[in-house]
């Protein structure tokens, strides 16, 4: 998925571009050494301590702000990017509208997020947050301090296509990549891969584990 994200991002990541990195916090989506010349790179996160934990020089400017609230900087950015953040937002509709407003006309949004109706998203919504963090740490070795409550608000193919209707162009790519959660349980993982492969063949997009949005204002 990261390879596809990079390929779809590349045409918009040009010298001098003004980038709005949403929710990356301590880990900018594009490392400073991988940016073209003249890029202005602005990081937005609702947690000031996450932005403060980023490497020196990670951002040209930081904004401590909730993306579901208007930023008040309409038309400022050429490119908005977000990697595995929007499923944590409590209100995807206003978040997408605010991202659109902050882009210039013709500006691009490239965002990756997790799907609401995947098997693992359903389990995550049933589990208390602490239990979910513990399970991810056990199965994937994920650091607990990097895990935040997940909302999955409107994170489905149908909902995304509806919310992106005001954009001039939009594309929603579906992925079926939940098997990594079952790496320690190989027999169950193999059975799950059969299930995921069937979903992919049927193009059951609303049950996808992840989505990649590419949209232009």
PDB file of C-alpha atoms in Angstrom:
ATOM      1  CA  UNK A   1       0.000   0.000   0.000  1.00  0.00           C
ATOM      2  CA  UNK A   2       2.884   2.363   0.711  1.00  0.00           C
ATOM      3  CA  UNK A   3       4.207   1.789  -2.806  1.00  0.00           C
ATOM      4  CA  UNK A   4       0.844   2.661  -4.359  1.00  0.00           C
ATOM      5  CA  UNK A   5       0.574   5.721  -2.092  1.00  0.00           C
ATOM      6  CA  UNK A   6       4.016   6.917  -3.222  1.00  0.00           C
ATOM      7  CA  UNK A   7       3.225   6.358  -6.913  1.00  0.00           C
ATOM      8  CA  UNK A   8      -0.064   8.278  -6.727  1.00  0.00           C
ATOM      9  CA  UNK A   9       1.542  11.063  -4.680  1.00  0.00           C
ATOM     10  CA  UNK A  10       4.514  11.548  -7.008  1.00  0.00           C
ATOM     11  CA  UNK A  11       2.828  13.694  -9.727  1.00  0.00           C
ATOM     12  CA  UNK A  12       1.786  16.290  -7.129  1.00  0.00           C
ATOM     13  CA  UNK A  13       5.051  16.289  -5.175  1.00  0.00           C
ATOM     14  CA  UNK A  14       6.991  18.771  -7.302  1.00  0.00           C
ATOM     15  CA  UNK A  15       9.531  21.513  -6.502  1.00  0.00           C
ATOM     16  CA  UNK A  16       8.021  24.482  -4.683  1.00  0.00           C
ATOM     17  CA  UNK A  17       4.806  22.681  -3.694  1.00  0.00           C
ATOM     18  CA  UNK A  18       3.026  23.750  -0.492  1.00  0.00           C
ATOM     19  CA  UNK A  19       2.226  20.597   1.512  1.00  0.00           C
ATOM     20  CA  UNK A  20      -0.321  20.159   4.286  1.00  0.00           C
ATOM     21  CA  UNK A  21       0.584  16.960   6.214  1.00  0.00           C
ATOM     22  CA  UNK A  22      -2.427  16.066   8.347  1.00  0.00           C
ATOM     23  CA  UNK A  23      -2.038  14.093  11.552  1.00  0.00           C
ATOM     24  CA  UNK A  24       1.521  12.854  11.043  1.00  0.00           C
ATOM     25  CA  UNK A  25       2.746  14.221  14.368  1.00  0.00           C
ATOM     26  CA  UNK A  26       6.130  12.773  15.298  1.00  0.00           C
ATOM     27  CA  UNK A  27       6.545  10.967  11.968  1.00  0.00           C
ATOM     28  CA  UNK A  28       6.079  13.208   8.887  1.00  0.00           C
ATOM     29  CA  UNK A  29       4.566  11.304   5.977  1.00  0.00           C
ATOM     30  CA  UNK A  30       7.406  12.469   3.715  1.00  0.00           C
ATOM     31  CA  UNK A  31      10.839  12.645   5.336  1.00  0.00           C
ATOM     32  CA  UNK A  32      12.697  15.930   4.884  1.00  0.00           C
ATOM     33  CA  UNK A  33      15.415  14.281   2.762  1.00  0.00           C
ATOM     34  CA  UNK A  34      12.800  12.893   0.342  1.00  0.00           C
ATOM     35  CA  UNK A  35      11.168  16.239  -0.484  1.00  0.00           C
ATOM     36  CA  UNK A  36      11.812  18.143  -3.734  1.00  0.00           C
ATOM     37  CA  UNK A  37      13.599  21.511  -3.582  1.00  0.00           C
ATOM     38  CA  UNK A  38      11.632  24.506  -2.358  1.00  0.00           C
ATOM     39  CA  UNK A  39       8.831  22.555  -0.686  1.00  0.00           C
ATOM     40  CA  UNK A  40       7.014  24.278   2.162  1.00  0.00           C
ATOM     41  CA  UNK A  41       5.955  21.509   4.547  1.00  0.00           C
ATOM     42  CA  UNK A  42       3.328  22.286   7.181  1.00  0.00           C
ATOM     43  CA  UNK A  43       2.370  19.677   9.787  1.00  0.00           C
ATOM     44  CA  UNK A  44      -1.037  19.642  11.444  1.00  0.00           C
ATOM     45  CA  UNK A  45      -1.899  17.515  14.467  1.00  0.00           C
ATOM     46  CA  UNK A  46      -4.368  17.824  17.328  1.00  0.00           C
ATOM     47  CA  UNK A  47      -1.630  16.837  19.818  1.00  0.00           C
ATOM     48  CA  UNK A  48       1.128  19.381  20.465  1.00  0.00           C
ATOM     49  CA  UNK A  49       3.353  16.759  22.104  1.00  0.00           C
ATOM     50  CA  UNK A  50       3.247  14.609  18.959  1.00  0.00           C
ATOM     51  CA  UNK A  51       4.453  17.501  16.796  1.00  0.00           C
ATOM     52  CA  UNK A  52       7.118  18.360  19.371  1.00  0.00           C
ATOM     53  CA  UNK A  53       8.434  14.780  19.172  1.00  0.00           C
ATOM     54  CA  UNK A  54       9.156  15.078  15.417  1.00  0.00           C
ATOM     55  CA  UNK A  55      12.810  15.226  14.299  1.00  0.00           C
ATOM     56  CA  UNK A  56      14.420  18.650  14.060  1.00  0.00           C
ATOM     57  CA  UNK A  57      13.605  20.226  10.689  1.00  0.00           C
ATOM     58  CA  UNK A  58      10.693  17.858  10.041  1.00  0.00           C
ATOM     59  CA  UNK A  59       8.291  20.750   9.428  1.00  0.00           C
ATOM     60  CA  UNK A  60       8.593  24.316   8.220  1.00  0.00           C
ATOM     61  CA  UNK A  61       5.547  25.157  10.336  1.00  0.00           C
ATOM     62  CA  UNK A  62       3.410  23.232  12.801  1.00  0.00           C
ATOM     63  CA  UNK A  63      -0.299  23.736  13.512  1.00  0.00           C
ATOM     64  CA  UNK A  64      -1.926  22.330  16.632  1.00  0.00           C
ATOM     65  CA  UNK A  65      -5.460  22.015  15.343  1.00  0.00           C
ATOM     66  CA  UNK A  66      -8.444  19.656  15.069  1.00  0.00           C
ATOM     67  CA  UNK A  67      -8.971  18.892  11.382  1.00  0.00           C
ATOM     68  CA  UNK A  68     -12.745  18.730  11.926  1.00  0.00           C
ATOM     69  CA  UNK A  69     -12.670  22.512  12.576  1.00  0.00           C
ATOM     70  CA  UNK A  70     -12.038  25.099   9.824  1.00  0.00           C
ATOM     71  CA  UNK A  71      -8.381  26.030   9.583  1.00  0.00           C
ATOM     72  CA  UNK A  72      -8.976  29.551   8.277  1.00  0.00           C
ATOM     73  CA  UNK A  73      -6.262  29.298   5.634  1.00  0.00           C
ATOM     74  CA  UNK A  74      -8.380  28.768   2.548  1.00  0.00           C
ATOM     75  CA  UNK A  75      -6.590  28.010  -0.708  1.00  0.00           C
ATOM     76  CA  UNK A  76      -3.137  28.023   0.890  1.00  0.00           C
ATOM     77  CA  UNK A  77      -1.912  24.530  -0.008  1.00  0.00           C
ATOM     78  CA  UNK A  78      -1.211  22.708  -3.261  1.00  0.00           C
ATOM     79  CA  UNK A  79      -1.178  19.247  -1.703  1.00  0.00           C
ATOM     80  CA  UNK A  80      -2.794  17.675   1.375  1.00  0.00           C
ATOM     81  CA  UNK A  81      -1.540  14.279   2.504  1.00  0.00           C
ATOM     82  CA  UNK A  82      -2.544  11.902   5.287  1.00  0.00           C
ATOM     83  CA  UNK A  83      -1.346   8.380   6.086  1.00  0.00           C
ATOM     84  CA  UNK A  84      -3.503   6.188   8.349  1.00  0.00           C
ATOM     85  CA  UNK A  85      -4.990   9.101  10.305  1.00  0.00           C
ATOM     86  CA  UNK A  86      -8.501   9.857   9.072  1.00  0.00           C
ATOM     87  CA  UNK A  87      -9.973   6.698  10.630  1.00  0.00           C
ATOM     88  CA  UNK A  88      -9.154   8.300  14.007  1.00  0.00           C
ATOM     89  CA  UNK A  89     -11.127  11.478  13.244  1.00  0.00           C
ATOM     90  CA  UNK A  90     -14.469  11.994  14.944  1.00  0.00           C
ATOM     91  CA  UNK A  91     -16.254  13.529  11.975  1.00  0.00           C
ATOM     92  CA  UNK A  92     -14.839  12.651   8.571  1.00  0.00           C
ATOM     93  CA  UNK A  93     -17.332  14.821   6.644  1.00  0.00           C
ATOM     94  CA  UNK A  94     -16.178  18.150   8.155  1.00  0.00           C
ATOM     95  CA  UNK A  95     -12.559  16.984   8.056  1.00  0.00           C
ATOM     96  CA  UNK A  96     -12.676  16.386   4.295  1.00  0.00           C
ATOM     97  CA  UNK A  97     -14.472  19.675   3.708  1.00  0.00           C
ATOM     98  CA  UNK A  98     -11.842  21.555   5.718  1.00  0.00           C
ATOM     99  CA  UNK A  99      -9.049  19.844   3.788  1.00  0.00           C
ATOM    100  CA  UNK A 100     -10.747  20.849   0.533  1.00  0.00           C
ATOM    101  CA  UNK A 101     -11.061  24.460   1.682  1.00  0.00           C
ATOM    102  CA  UNK A 102      -7.375  24.652   2.597  1.00  0.00           C
ATOM    103  CA  UNK A 103      -6.363  23.560  -0.917  1.00  0.00           C
ATOM    104  CA  UNK A 104      -6.111  25.890  -3.885  1.00  0.00           C
ATOM    105  CA  UNK A 105      -8.424  25.186  -6.803  1.00  0.00           C
ATOM    106  CA  UNK A 106      -6.868  22.204  -8.561  1.00  0.00           C
ATOM    107  CA  UNK A 107      -4.976  21.172  -5.426  1.00  0.00           C
ATOM    108  CA  UNK A 108      -4.704  17.468  -4.588  1.00  0.00           C
ATOM    109  CA  UNK A 109      -5.570  15.304  -1.589  1.00  0.00           C
ATOM    110  CA  UNK A 110      -3.822  11.935  -1.203  1.00  0.00           C
ATOM    111  CA  UNK A 111      -4.946  10.072   1.907  1.00  0.00           C
ATOM    112  CA  UNK A 112      -4.767   6.489   3.142  1.00  0.00           C
ATOM    113  CA  UNK A 113      -7.182   5.252   5.832  1.00  0.00           C
ATOM    114  CA  UNK A 114      -8.578   2.042   7.307  1.00  0.00           C
ATOM    115  CA  UNK A 115     -12.013   0.687   6.410  1.00  0.00           C
ATOM    116  CA  UNK A 116     -14.954   0.625   8.814  1.00  0.00           C
ATOM    117  CA  UNK A 117     -16.433  -2.743   7.857  1.00  0.00           C
ATOM    118  CA  UNK A 118     -13.305  -4.861   7.684  1.00  0.00           C
ATOM    119  CA  UNK A 119     -13.201  -7.768  10.099  1.00  0.00           C
ATOM    120  CA  UNK A 120     -10.494  -6.129  12.171  1.00  0.00           C
ATOM    121  CA  UNK A 121     -12.237  -2.760  12.312  1.00  0.00           C
ATOM    122  CA  UNK A 122     -15.376  -4.427  13.632  1.00  0.00           C
ATOM    123  CA  UNK A 123     -13.332  -6.236  16.299  1.00  0.00           C
ATOM    124  CA  UNK A 124     -11.531  -2.990  17.194  1.00  0.00           C
ATOM    125  CA  UNK A 125     -14.845  -1.201  17.743  1.00  0.00           C
ATOM    126  CA  UNK A 126     -16.010  -3.977  20.057  1.00  0.00           C
ATOM    127  CA  UNK A 127     -12.831  -3.996  22.151  1.00  0.00           C
ATOM    128  CA  UNK A 128     -12.037  -1.351  24.781  1.00  0.00           C
ATOM    129  CA  UNK A 129      -9.196   0.888  23.590  1.00  0.00           C
ATOM    130  CA  UNK A 130      -6.692  -0.486  26.132  1.00  0.00           C
ATOM    131  CA  UNK A 131      -7.434  -4.053  25.059  1.00  0.00           C
ATOM    132  CA  UNK A 132      -6.969  -3.124  21.408  1.00  0.00           C
ATOM    133  CA  UNK A 133      -3.597  -1.477  22.098  1.00  0.00           C
ATOM    134  CA  UNK A 134      -2.459  -4.560  24.043  1.00  0.00           C
ATOM    135  CA  UNK A 135      -3.543  -6.874  21.207  1.00  0.00           C
ATOM    136  CA  UNK A 136      -1.690  -4.824  18.576  1.00  0.00           C
ATOM    137  CA  UNK A 137       1.436  -4.785  20.718  1.00  0.00           C
ATOM    138  CA  UNK A 138       1.283  -8.572  21.104  1.00  0.00           C
ATOM    139  CA  UNK A 139       0.493  -9.379  17.467  1.00  0.00           C
ATOM    140  CA  UNK A 140       2.528  -6.735  15.612  1.00  0.00           C
ATOM    141  CA  UNK A 141       4.930  -5.361  18.186  1.00  0.00           C
ATOM    142  CA  UNK A 142       3.306  -1.944  17.759  1.00  0.00           C
ATOM    143  CA  UNK A 143       4.461   0.674  20.313  1.00  0.00           C
ATOM    144  CA  UNK A 144       1.522   1.508  22.560  1.00  0.00           C
ATOM    145  CA  UNK A 145       2.305   5.230  22.634  1.00  0.00           C
ATOM    146  CA  UNK A 146       1.681   5.441  18.885  1.00  0.00           C
ATOM    147  CA  UNK A 147      -1.854   4.051  19.050  1.00  0.00           C
ATOM    148  CA  UNK A 148      -4.862   6.336  19.344  1.00  0.00           C
ATOM    149  CA  UNK A 149      -8.615   5.670  19.586  1.00  0.00           C
ATOM    150  CA  UNK A 150     -10.085   4.683  16.231  1.00  0.00           C
ATOM    151  CA  UNK A 151     -13.496   6.051  15.140  1.00  0.00           C
ATOM    152  CA  UNK A 152     -13.906   4.731  11.569  1.00  0.00           C
ATOM    153  CA  UNK A 153     -16.480   7.474  10.975  1.00  0.00           C
ATOM    154  CA  UNK A 154     -17.733   7.190   7.355  1.00  0.00           C
ATOM    155  CA  UNK A 155     -14.698   5.014   6.501  1.00  0.00           C
ATOM    156  CA  UNK A 156     -16.369   2.889   3.841  1.00  0.00           C
ATOM    157  CA  UNK A 157     -16.328   2.927   0.038  1.00  0.00           C
ATOM    158  CA  UNK A 158     -19.923   4.149  -0.266  1.00  0.00           C
ATOM    159  CA  UNK A 159     -19.528   6.867   2.355  1.00  0.00           C
ATOM    160  CA  UNK A 160     -16.229   8.105   0.934  1.00  0.00           C
ATOM    161  CA  UNK A 161     -17.639   8.381  -2.571  1.00  0.00           C
ATOM    162  CA  UNK A 162     -20.568  10.379  -1.173  1.00  0.00           C
ATOM    163  CA  UNK A 163     -18.365  12.705   0.883  1.00  0.00           C
ATOM    164  CA  UNK A 164     -16.012  13.314  -2.057  1.00  0.00           C
ATOM    165  CA  UNK A 165     -18.835  14.361  -4.413  1.00  0.00           C
ATOM    166  CA  UNK A 166     -18.009  18.117  -4.098  1.00  0.00           C
ATOM    167  CA  UNK A 167     -14.437  17.564  -5.321  1.00  0.00           C
ATOM    168  CA  UNK A 168     -13.780  18.140  -9.027  1.00  0.00           C
ATOM    169  CA  UNK A 169     -12.284  14.662  -9.455  1.00  0.00           C
ATOM    170  CA  UNK A 170     -12.085  11.777  -7.016  1.00  0.00           C
ATOM    171  CA  UNK A 171     -10.866   8.183  -6.884  1.00  0.00           C
ATOM    172  CA  UNK A 172     -11.169   5.648  -4.059  1.00  0.00           C
ATOM    173  CA  UNK A 173      -8.901   2.591  -4.293  1.00  0.00           C
ATOM    174  CA  UNK A 174      -9.696  -0.449  -2.140  1.00  0.00           C
ATOM    175  CA  UNK A 175      -7.163  -2.774  -0.493  1.00  0.00           C
ATOM    176  CA  UNK A 176      -7.559  -6.090   1.316  1.00  0.00           C
ATOM    177  CA  UNK A 177      -4.559  -6.288   3.642  1.00  0.00           C
ATOM    178  CA  UNK A 178      -5.716  -7.491   7.055  1.00  0.00           C
ATOM    179  CA  UNK A 179      -3.703 -10.704   7.228  1.00  0.00           C
ATOM    180  CA  UNK A 180      -0.691  -9.067   8.885  1.00  0.00           C
ATOM    181  CA  UNK A 181      -2.675  -8.889  12.129  1.00  0.00           C
ATOM    182  CA  UNK A 182      -2.666 -12.693  12.205  1.00  0.00           C
ATOM    183  CA  UNK A 183       1.049 -13.252  11.622  1.00  0.00           C
ATOM    184  CA  UNK A 184       1.549 -15.153  14.925  1.00  0.00           C
ATOM    185  CA  UNK A 185      -1.394 -17.461  14.079  1.00  0.00           C
ATOM    186  CA  UNK A 186      -0.367 -19.033  10.786  1.00  0.00           C
ATOM    187  CA  UNK A 187      -3.233 -21.548  10.302  1.00  0.00           C
ATOM    188  CA  UNK A 188      -5.832 -18.855  11.011  1.00  0.00           C
ATOM    189  CA  UNK A 189      -3.931 -16.432   8.800  1.00  0.00           C
ATOM    190  CA  UNK A 190      -4.077 -18.852   5.850  1.00  0.00           C
ATOM    191  CA  UNK A 191      -7.846 -19.261   6.283  1.00  0.00           C
ATOM    192  CA  UNK A 192      -8.255 -15.496   6.503  1.00  0.00           C
ATOM    193  CA  UNK A 193      -6.269 -15.003   3.281  1.00  0.00           C
ATOM    194  CA  UNK A 194      -8.768 -17.235   1.496  1.00  0.00           C
ATOM    195  CA  UNK A 195     -11.573 -15.007   2.835  1.00  0.00           C
ATOM    196  CA  UNK A 196      -9.785 -11.792   1.783  1.00  0.00           C
ATOM    197  CA  UNK A 197      -9.042 -13.173  -1.674  1.00  0.00           C
ATOM    198  CA  UNK A 198     -12.743 -13.929  -2.123  1.00  0.00           C
ATOM    199  CA  UNK A 199     -13.629 -10.354  -1.144  1.00  0.00           C
ATOM    200  CA  UNK A 200     -11.133  -8.977  -3.652  1.00  0.00           C
ATOM    201  CA  UNK A 201     -12.458 -11.183  -6.469  1.00  0.00           C
ATOM    202  CA  UNK A 202     -16.028 -10.079  -5.735  1.00  0.00           C
ATOM    203  CA  UNK A 203     -14.908  -6.433  -5.508  1.00  0.00           C
ATOM    204  CA  UNK A 204     -16.624  -6.198  -2.108  1.00  0.00           C
ATOM    205  CA  UNK A 205     -15.314  -2.675  -1.666  1.00  0.00           C
ATOM    206  CA  UNK A 206     -17.317  -1.836   1.451  1.00  0.00           C
ATOM    207  CA  UNK A 207     -15.514  -4.684   3.270  1.00  0.00           C
ATOM    208  CA  UNK A 208     -12.025  -3.543   2.269  1.00  0.00           C
ATOM    209  CA  UNK A 209      -9.442  -3.120   5.014  1.00  0.00           C
ATOM    210  CA  UNK A 210      -7.977   0.111   3.635  1.00  0.00           C
ATOM    211  CA  UNK A 211      -8.758   2.881   1.162  1.00  0.00           C
ATOM    212  CA  UNK A 212      -6.586   5.300  -0.774  1.00  0.00           C
ATOM    213  CA  UNK A 213      -8.226   8.590  -1.710  1.00  0.00           C
ATOM    214  CA  UNK A 214      -6.920  10.713  -4.586  1.00  0.00           C
ATOM    215  CA  UNK A 215      -9.050  13.816  -5.101  1.00  0.00           C
ATOM    216  CA  UNK A 216      -8.701  17.293  -6.607  1.00  0.00           C
ATOM    217  CA  UNK A 217     -10.441  20.422  -5.417  1.00  0.00           C
TER     218      UNK A 217
END
